[in-house]
Coordinates of C-alpha atoms (C1' of nucleotides) in Angstrom, one line a residue:
Chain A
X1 CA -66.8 1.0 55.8
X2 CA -65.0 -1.8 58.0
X3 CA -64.1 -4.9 57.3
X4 CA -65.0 -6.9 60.6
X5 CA -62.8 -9.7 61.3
X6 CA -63.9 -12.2 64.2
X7 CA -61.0 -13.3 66.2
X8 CA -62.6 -15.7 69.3
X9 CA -60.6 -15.7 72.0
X10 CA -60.0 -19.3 72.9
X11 CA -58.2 -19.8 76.0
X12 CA -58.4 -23.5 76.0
X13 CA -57.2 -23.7 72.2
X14 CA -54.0 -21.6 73.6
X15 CA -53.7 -23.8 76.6
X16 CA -53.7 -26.9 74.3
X17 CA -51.3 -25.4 71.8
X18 CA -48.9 -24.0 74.9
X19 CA -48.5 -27.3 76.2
X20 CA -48.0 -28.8 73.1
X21 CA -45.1 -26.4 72.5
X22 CA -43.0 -28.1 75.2
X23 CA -43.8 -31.3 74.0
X24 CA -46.3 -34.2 72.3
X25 CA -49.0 -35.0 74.6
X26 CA -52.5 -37.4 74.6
X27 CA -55.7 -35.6 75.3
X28 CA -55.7 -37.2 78.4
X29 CA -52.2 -35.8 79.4
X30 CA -53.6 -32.8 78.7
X31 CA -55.9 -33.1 80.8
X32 CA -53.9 -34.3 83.9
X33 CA -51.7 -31.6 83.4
X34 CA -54.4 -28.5 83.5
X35 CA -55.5 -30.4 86.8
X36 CA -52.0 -30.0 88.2
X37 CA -51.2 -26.3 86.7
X38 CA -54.2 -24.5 85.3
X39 CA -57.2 -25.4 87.3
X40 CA -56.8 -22.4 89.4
X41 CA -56.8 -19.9 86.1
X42 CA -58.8 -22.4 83.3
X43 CA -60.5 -25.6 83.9
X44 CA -61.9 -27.8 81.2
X45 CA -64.1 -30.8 81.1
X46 CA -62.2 -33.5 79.5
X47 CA -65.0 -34.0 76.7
X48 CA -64.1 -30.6 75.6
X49 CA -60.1 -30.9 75.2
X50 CA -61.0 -34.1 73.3
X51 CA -63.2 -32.0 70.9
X52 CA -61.1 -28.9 70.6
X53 CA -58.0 -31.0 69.9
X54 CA -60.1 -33.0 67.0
X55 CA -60.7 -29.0 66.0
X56 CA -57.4 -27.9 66.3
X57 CA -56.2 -30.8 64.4
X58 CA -58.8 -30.3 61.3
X59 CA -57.1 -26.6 61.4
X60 CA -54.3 -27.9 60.9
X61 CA -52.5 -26.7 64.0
X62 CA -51.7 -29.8 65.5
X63 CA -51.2 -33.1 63.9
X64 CA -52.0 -36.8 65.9
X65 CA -51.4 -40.4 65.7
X66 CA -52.7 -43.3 67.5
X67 CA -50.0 -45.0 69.5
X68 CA -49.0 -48.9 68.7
X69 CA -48.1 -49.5 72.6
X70 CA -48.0 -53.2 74.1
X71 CA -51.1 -52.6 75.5
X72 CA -54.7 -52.4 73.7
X73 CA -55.4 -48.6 75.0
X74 CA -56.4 -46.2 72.6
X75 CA -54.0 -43.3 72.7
X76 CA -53.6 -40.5 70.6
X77 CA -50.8 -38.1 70.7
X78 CA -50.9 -34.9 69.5
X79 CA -47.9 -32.7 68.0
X80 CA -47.6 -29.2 67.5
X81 CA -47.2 -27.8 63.2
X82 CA -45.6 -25.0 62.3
X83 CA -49.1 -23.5 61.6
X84 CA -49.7 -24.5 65.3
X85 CA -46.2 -23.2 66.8
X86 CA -47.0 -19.8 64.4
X87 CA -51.0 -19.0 65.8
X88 CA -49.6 -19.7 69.4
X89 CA -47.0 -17.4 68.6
X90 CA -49.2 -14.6 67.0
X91 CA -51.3 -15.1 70.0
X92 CA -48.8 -14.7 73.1
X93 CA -47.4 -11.1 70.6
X94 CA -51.1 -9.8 70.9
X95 CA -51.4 -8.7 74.7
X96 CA -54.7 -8.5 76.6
X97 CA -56.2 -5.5 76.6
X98 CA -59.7 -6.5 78.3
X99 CA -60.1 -7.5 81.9
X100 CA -62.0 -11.3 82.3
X101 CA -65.2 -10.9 84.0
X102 CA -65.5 -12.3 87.6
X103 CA -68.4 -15.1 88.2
X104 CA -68.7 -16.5 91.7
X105 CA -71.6 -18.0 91.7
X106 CA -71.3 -18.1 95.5
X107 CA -71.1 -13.9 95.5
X108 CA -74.5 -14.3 93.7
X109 CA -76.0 -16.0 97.0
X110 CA -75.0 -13.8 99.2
X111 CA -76.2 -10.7 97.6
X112 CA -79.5 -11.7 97.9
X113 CA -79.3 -13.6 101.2
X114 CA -81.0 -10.7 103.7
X115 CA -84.3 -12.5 104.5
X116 CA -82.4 -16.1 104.3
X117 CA -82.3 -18.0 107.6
X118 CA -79.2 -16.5 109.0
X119 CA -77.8 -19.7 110.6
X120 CA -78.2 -21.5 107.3
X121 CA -76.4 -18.6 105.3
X122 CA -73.2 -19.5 108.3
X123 CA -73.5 -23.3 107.1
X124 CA -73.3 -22.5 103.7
X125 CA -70.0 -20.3 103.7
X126 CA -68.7 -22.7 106.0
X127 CA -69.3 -25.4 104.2
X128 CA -67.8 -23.3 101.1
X129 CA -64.4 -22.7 103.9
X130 CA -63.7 -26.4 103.9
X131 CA -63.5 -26.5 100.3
X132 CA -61.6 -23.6 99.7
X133 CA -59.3 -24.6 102.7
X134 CA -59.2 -27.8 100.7
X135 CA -58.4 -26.3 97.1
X136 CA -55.4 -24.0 99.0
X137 CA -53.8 -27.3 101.0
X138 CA -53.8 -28.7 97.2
X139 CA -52.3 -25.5 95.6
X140 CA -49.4 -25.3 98.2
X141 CA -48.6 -29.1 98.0
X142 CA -48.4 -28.3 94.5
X143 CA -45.8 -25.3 95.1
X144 CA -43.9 -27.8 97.2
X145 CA -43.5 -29.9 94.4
X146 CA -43.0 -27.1 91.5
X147 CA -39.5 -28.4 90.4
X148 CA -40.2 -31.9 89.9
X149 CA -42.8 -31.6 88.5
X150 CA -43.8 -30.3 84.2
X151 CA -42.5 -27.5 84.0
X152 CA -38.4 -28.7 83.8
X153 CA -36.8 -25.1 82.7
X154 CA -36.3 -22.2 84.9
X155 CA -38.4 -19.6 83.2
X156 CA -41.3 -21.9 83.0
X157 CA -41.6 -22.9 86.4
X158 CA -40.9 -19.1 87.5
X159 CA -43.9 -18.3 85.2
X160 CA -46.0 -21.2 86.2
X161 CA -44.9 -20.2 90.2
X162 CA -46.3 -16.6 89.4
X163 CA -49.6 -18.1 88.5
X164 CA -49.7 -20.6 91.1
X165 CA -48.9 -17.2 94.0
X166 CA -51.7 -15.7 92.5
X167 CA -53.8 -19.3 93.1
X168 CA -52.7 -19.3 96.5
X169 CA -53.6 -15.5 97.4
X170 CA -57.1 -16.1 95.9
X171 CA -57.8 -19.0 97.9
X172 CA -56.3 -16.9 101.2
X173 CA -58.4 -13.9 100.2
X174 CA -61.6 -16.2 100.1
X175 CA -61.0 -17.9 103.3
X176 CA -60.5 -14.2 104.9
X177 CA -63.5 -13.2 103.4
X178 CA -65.7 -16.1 104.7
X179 CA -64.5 -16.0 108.0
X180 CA -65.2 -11.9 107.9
X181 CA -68.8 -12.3 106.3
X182 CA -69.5 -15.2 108.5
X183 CA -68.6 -13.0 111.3
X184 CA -70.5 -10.0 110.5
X185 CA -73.4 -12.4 109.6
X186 CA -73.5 -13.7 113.3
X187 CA -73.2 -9.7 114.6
X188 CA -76.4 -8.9 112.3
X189 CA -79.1 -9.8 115.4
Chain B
X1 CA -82.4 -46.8 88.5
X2 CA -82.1 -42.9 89.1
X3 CA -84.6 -40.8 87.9
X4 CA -82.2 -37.4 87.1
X5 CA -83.7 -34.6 86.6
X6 CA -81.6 -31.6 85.7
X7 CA -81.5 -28.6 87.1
X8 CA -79.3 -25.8 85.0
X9 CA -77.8 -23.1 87.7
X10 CA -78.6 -20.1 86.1
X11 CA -76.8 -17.1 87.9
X12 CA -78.7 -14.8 85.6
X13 CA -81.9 -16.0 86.1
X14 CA -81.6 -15.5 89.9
X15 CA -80.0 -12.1 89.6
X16 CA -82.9 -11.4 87.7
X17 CA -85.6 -12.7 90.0
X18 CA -83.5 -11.2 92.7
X19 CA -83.5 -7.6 92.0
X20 CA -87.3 -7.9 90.8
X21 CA -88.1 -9.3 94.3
X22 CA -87.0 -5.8 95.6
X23 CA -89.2 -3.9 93.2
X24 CA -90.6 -4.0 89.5
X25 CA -87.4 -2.8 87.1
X26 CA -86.6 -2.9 83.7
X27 CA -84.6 -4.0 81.7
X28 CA -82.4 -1.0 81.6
X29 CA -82.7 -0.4 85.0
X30 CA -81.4 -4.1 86.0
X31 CA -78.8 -3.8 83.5
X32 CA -77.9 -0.2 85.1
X33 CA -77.9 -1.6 88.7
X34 CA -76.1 -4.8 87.7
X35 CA -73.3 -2.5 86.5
X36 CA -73.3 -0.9 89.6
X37 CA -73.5 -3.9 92.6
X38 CA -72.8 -7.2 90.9
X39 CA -70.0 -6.0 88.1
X40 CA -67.7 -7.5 90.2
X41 CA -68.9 -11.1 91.1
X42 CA -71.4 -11.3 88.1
X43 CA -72.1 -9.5 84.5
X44 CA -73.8 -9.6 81.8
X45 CA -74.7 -8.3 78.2
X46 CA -78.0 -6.1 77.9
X47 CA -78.8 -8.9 75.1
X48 CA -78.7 -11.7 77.5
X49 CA -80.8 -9.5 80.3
X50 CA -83.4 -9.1 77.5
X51 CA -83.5 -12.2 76.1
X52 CA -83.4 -13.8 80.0
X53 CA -86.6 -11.4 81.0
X54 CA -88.2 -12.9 78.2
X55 CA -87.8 -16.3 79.0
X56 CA -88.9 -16.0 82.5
X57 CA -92.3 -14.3 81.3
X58 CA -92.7 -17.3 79.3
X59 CA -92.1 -19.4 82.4
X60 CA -94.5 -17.0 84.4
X61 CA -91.6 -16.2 86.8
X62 CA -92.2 -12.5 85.8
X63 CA -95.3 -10.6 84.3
X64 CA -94.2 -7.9 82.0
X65 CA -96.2 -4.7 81.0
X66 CA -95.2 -1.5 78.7
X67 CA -95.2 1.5 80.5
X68 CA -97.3 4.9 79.2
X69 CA -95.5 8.0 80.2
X70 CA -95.3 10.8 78.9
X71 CA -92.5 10.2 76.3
X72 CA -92.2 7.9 73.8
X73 CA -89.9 6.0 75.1
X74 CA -90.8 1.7 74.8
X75 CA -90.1 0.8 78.8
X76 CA -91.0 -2.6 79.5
X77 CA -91.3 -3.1 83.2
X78 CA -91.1 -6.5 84.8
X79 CA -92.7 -7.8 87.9
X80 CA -92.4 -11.0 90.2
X81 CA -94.9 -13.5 90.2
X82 CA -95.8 -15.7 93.0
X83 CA -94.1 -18.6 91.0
X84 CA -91.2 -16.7 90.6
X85 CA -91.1 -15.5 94.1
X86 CA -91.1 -19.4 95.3
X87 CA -88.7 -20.1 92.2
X88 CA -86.1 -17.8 93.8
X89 CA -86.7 -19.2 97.9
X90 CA -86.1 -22.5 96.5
X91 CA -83.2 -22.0 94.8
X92 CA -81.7 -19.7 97.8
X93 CA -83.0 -22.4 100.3
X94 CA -80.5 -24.7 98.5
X95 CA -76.9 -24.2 99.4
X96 CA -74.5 -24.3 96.9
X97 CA -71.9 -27.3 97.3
X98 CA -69.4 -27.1 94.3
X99 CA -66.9 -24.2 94.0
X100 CA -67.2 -21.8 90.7
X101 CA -64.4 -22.3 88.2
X102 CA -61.7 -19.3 88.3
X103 CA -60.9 -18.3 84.3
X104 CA -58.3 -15.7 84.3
X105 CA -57.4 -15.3 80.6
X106 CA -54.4 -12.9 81.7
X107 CA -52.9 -16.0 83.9
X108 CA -53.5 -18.2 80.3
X109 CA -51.4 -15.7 78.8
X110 CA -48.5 -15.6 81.5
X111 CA -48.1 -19.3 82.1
X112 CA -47.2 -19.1 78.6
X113 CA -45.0 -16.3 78.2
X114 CA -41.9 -17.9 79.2
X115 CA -39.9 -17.4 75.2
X116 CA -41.6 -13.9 75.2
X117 CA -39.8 -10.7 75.4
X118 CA -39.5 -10.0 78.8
X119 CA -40.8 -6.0 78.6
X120 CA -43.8 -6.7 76.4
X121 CA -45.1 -9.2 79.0
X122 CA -44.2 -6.1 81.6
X123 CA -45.5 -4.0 79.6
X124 CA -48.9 -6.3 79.2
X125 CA -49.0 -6.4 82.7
X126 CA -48.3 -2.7 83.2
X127 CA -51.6 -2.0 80.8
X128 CA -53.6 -4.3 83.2
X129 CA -52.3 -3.1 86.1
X130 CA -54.0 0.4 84.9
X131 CA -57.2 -1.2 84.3
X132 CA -57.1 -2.8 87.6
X133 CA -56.5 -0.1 89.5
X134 CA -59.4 1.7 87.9
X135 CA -61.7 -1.2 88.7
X136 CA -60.5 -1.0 91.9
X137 CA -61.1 3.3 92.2
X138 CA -64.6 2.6 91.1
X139 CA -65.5 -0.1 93.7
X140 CA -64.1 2.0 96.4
X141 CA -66.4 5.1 95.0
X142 CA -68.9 3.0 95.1
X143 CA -68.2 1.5 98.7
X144 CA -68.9 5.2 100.4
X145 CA -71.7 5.7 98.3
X146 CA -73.5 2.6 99.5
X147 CA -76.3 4.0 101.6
X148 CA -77.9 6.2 99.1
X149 CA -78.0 3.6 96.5
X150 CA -80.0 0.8 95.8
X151 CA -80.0 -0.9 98.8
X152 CA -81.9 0.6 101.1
X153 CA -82.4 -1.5 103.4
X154 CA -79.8 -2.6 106.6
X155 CA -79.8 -6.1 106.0
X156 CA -79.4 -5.3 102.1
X157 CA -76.9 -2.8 102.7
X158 CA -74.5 -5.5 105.1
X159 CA -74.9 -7.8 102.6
X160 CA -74.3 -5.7 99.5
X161 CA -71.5 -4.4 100.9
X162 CA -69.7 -7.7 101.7
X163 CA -70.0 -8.7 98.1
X164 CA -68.5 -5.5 97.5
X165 CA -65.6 -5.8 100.1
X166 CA -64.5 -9.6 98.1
X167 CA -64.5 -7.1 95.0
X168 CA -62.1 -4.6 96.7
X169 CA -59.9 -7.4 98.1
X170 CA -60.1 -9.2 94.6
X171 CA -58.6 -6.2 92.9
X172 CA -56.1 -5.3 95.6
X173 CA -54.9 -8.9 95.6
X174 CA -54.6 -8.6 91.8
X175 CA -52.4 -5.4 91.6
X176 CA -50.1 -7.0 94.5
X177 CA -49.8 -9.6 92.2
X178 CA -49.2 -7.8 89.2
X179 CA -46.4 -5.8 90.7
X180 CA -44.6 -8.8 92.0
X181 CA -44.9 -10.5 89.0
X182 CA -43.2 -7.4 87.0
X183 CA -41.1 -7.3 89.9
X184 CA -39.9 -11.4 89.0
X185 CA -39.8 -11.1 85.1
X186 CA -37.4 -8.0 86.0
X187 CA -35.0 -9.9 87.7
X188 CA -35.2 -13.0 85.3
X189 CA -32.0 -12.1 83.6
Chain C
dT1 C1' -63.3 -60.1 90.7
dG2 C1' -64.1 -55.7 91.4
dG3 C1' -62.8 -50.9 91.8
dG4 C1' -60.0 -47.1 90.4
dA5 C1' -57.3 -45.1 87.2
dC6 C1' -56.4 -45.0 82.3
dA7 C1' -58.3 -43.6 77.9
dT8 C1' -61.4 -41.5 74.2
dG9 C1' -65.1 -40.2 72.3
dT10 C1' -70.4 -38.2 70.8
dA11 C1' -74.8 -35.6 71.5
dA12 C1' -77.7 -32.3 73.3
dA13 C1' -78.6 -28.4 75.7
dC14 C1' -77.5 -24.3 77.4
dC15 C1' -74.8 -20.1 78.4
dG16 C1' -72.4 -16.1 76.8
dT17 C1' -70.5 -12.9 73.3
dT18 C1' -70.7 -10.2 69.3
dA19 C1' -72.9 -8.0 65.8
dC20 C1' -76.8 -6.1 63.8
dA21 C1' -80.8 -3.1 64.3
dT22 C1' -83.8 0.7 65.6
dG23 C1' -85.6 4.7 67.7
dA24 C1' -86.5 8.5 71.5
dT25 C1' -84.9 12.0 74.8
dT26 C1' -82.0 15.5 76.8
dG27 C1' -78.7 18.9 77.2
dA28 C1' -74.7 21.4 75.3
Chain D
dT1 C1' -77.5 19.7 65.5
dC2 C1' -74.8 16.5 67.6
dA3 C1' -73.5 13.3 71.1
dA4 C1' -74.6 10.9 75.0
dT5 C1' -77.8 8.4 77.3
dC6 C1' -82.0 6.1 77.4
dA7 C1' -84.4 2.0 75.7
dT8 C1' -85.3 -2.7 73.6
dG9 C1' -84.7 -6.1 70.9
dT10 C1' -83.0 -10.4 67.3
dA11 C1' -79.6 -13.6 65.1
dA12 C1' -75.6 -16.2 64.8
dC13 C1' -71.9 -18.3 66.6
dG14 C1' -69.2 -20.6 69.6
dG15 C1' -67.8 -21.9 74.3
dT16 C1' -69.2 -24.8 78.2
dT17 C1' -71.6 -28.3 80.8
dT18 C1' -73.9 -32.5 81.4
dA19 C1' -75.1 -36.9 80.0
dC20 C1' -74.4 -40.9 77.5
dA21 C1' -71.1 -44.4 75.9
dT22 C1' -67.4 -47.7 75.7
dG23 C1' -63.4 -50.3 76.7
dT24 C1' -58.5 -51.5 79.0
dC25 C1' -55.1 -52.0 82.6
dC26 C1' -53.5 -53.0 87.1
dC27 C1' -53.6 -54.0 91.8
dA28 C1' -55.6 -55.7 96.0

DNA sequence: TGGGACATGTAAACCGTTACATGATTGA
DNA sequence: TCAATCATGTAACGGTTTACATGTCCCA
């Protein structure tokens, strides 16, 4: 007989706690920052970060006060606890040993997109390029700016470059791929 | 005033529809062919394929009836209705104009793992490098096999088989990526 | 004075994962 | 007879998205 013990994995709980490692942050930092460094690996609606840091703090893993600033705005920063600083921990000594599941929702389309009106299946992946070409222009303005930016030690920003690369390859790979289906699209008769 | 009406985009549901559009399946067989053409762009549990087929009978997207062979065996096969067959033109006569999320836990993990022993994260990566390059093995067996599969069709096949051709790219770009990322955390110092 | 960024939240619905559950068929 | 595969389902939980909701600050 086992004993099942249910361990969600939570990446947003670890990207909350991560960030909180380096220093105090509001929920609304947090959310700036994960749409400067994480969008292209995690992205979170900000009504969920406000949630999961209420969470984290009932938990006990991260503690929060309201700011007395000269202004009348409502923030709340949020510190790391040792409980905090030891989960995060426990976490980042446990490696993966799954793969994440793929979902482009766009992947779905086209699968199924014999018997669509080949000229609109073109408009839609090229209407899909722009915003990809978009997304990449952002990621390398981003890469320009890696050592001013959060990340102010060397091994964080070589870690947070390594995820960015792998950003910037996934948007190049998706552009390549457009332009190829696109192509073969318009050779289809 | 705005009247909103909402409209959940349910990747399932049109996978569903999709494959059923083809020919009558059940729910074995479009769990078995999901595992074999959309694993890498879209998956899901037999529980929600189940649970899914049910719903869509309820909606009268899909007309269900048990099958009486010659075993015992409780097959359920699932048809396309008219409304479902309209459900599914709609919903592919409406582009898509929002990019899907990326969530790679692994990228969580290594944004992170600055403060980590450098050869457990290589070691981390190492493991999913081997589970990559699997993926990657299987796509490619599946890539010569593509005319005597499901697809039987030319149109089907082309556009099958570019879905497939992102999934080989995805998985090459992710062991380039993985080796130059061991190859960094090496030379970290 | 108005718009955009700053700032924080709740509620509802829905999607996805895990566990629990059961049973038949086929071939080694 | 045992394991793998075929075959179908439910329940619970939790993660994710959308909508609703409110109010401040700053600059043009």
């Amino acid at each position: 007989m086992y004993i099942y013990i249910y361990y969600p994995v939570v990446m947003l709980k670890y990207i909350l706690l991560g960030f909180l490692s380096r220093r105090p942050r509001t929920g609304y930092e947090l959310k700036s920052v994960m749409e400067q460094t994480t969008m292209h690996f995690w992205h979170a609606y900000h009504s969920q970060i406000y949630t999961t840091l209420r969470k984290l703090e009932e938990d006990g893993l991260v503690v929060s006060e309201l700011e007395d600033g000269d202004d009348k705005l409502n923030r709340r920063r949020y510190e790391l606890t040792d409980a905090g600083r030891a989960d995060l921990k426990q976490w980042l000594d446990t490696p993966m040993s799954e793969m994440d599941h793929v979902k482009e929702g766009l992947l779905v389309r086209v699968f199924f997109s014999d018997g669509r009106d080949r000229q609109a299946v073109i408009d839609e992946l090229s209407f899909q390029r722009q915003l990809h070409q978009h997304t990449l222009d952002e990621y390398r303005q981003i890469e320009r700016h890696l050592p001013e930016g959060e990340a102010a030690q060397v091994r964080e920003i070589a870690f947070s470059a390594s995820t960015l690369r792998f950003g910037i390859a996934y948007e190049q790979l998706y552009l390549r791929w457009l332009d190829e289906t696109m192509a073969t699209i318009q050779q289809l008769g």
